[in-house]
């Protein structure tokens, strides 16, 4: 059982100073958001914090020129991504700009996307799955056809086992699950377990399936990930921190992916939230309390090495946050 006094101490008195590495990341994050806001005045305010996070997580200052170059690369091929429009290009361009050879990287992602389209419904987020799969292949050897074929069979099983449930409605997410290295039987069992544990969370109904996908995609034991998520959720509820939307609640998956203790992670995120709250553009006039906590959770995630090791959980969280920005 987690000691709520830990949160009271962190939440009310702030007896310790934010860790140096978190302070540096937070300052970089705010700086990146400010650069994006200045250079891309047409961009949705919901997109800016997300894209700023992508660079801050890598420990890099935003390269606005490179992002615009990558946006133009995508625009030339917009007919390929027929479901991607306007604001949805911005986070994809930001992800692409982090690659050292954006042109070659984009060609690879188009090829992966075309393979995905043969098996899965074309949706606004299928390009993001293509990006995630291609990114994963930079770290691990991937046979795209084999992974996609396995994912398609898994999706058919999910649709059969979860008929009428929102879990069965997310076409293509099975690709992320297939990269976990777990058997289809194991993944189905993990999804069922996670859903039973999370189904009573006070959040949007559509948010629970995505959270289930995030914890099931973890290479470790899903039961351990679920316990960490439930512990984090319980502490947040006690402190009246309500994460309800799909992108907000999915960030709890980052706690499951972290090597930190749940208490430590949440104390860090609360301190980050307090810091952001004092920064221009992050007060309640610009972002909701839940949105700020969402990005605080993302910034509290382990460093760059852990970002690579826990690629799929983080990609899933960023991906679902994109959905909030696009659909809100």
PDB file of C-alpha atoms in Angstrom, residues 19 55 74 90 116 119 127 142 154 156 158 179 201 209 225 252 266 304 313:
ATOM      1  CA  UNK A  19      16.121  16.969  -9.647  1.00  0.00           C
ATOM      2  CA  UNK A  55      12.473  17.347 -28.740  1.00  0.00           C
ATOM      3  CA  UNK A  74       5.151  15.296 -46.133  1.00  0.00           C
ATOM      4  CA  UNK A  90       2.706  18.940 -37.652  1.00  0.00           C
ATOM      5  CA  UNK A 116      -0.155  -1.486 -43.346  1.00  0.00           C
ATOM      6  CA  UNK A 119      -4.229  -5.205 -43.967  1.00  0.00           C
ATOM      7  CA  UNK A 127       0.525   6.920 -40.461  1.00  0.00           C
ATOM      8  CA  UNK A 142      12.131  -6.119 -38.121  1.00  0.00           C
ATOM      9  CA  UNK A 154      -3.992 -10.807 -33.529  1.00  0.00           C
ATOM     10  CA  UNK A 156      -8.912 -10.621 -35.747  1.00  0.00           C
ATOM     11  CA  UNK A 158      -9.126  -9.295 -30.478  1.00  0.00           C
ATOM     12  CA  UNK A 179       6.478  -5.873 -31.339  1.00  0.00           C
ATOM     13  CA  UNK A 201     -11.482   4.048 -13.674  1.00  0.00           C
ATOM     14  CA  UNK A 209      -8.767   0.344 -24.192  1.00  0.00           C
ATOM     15  CA  UNK A 225       2.574  -2.948 -15.066  1.00  0.00           C
ATOM     16  CA  UNK A 252      -0.115   6.325 -16.758  1.00  0.00           C
ATOM     17  CA  UNK A 266       4.516  10.944  -9.069  1.00  0.00           C
ATOM     18  CA  UNK A 304      16.830   9.136 -23.246  1.00  0.00           C
ATOM     19  CA  UNK A 313       4.957   2.454 -24.384  1.00  0.00           C
TER      20      UNK A 313
END
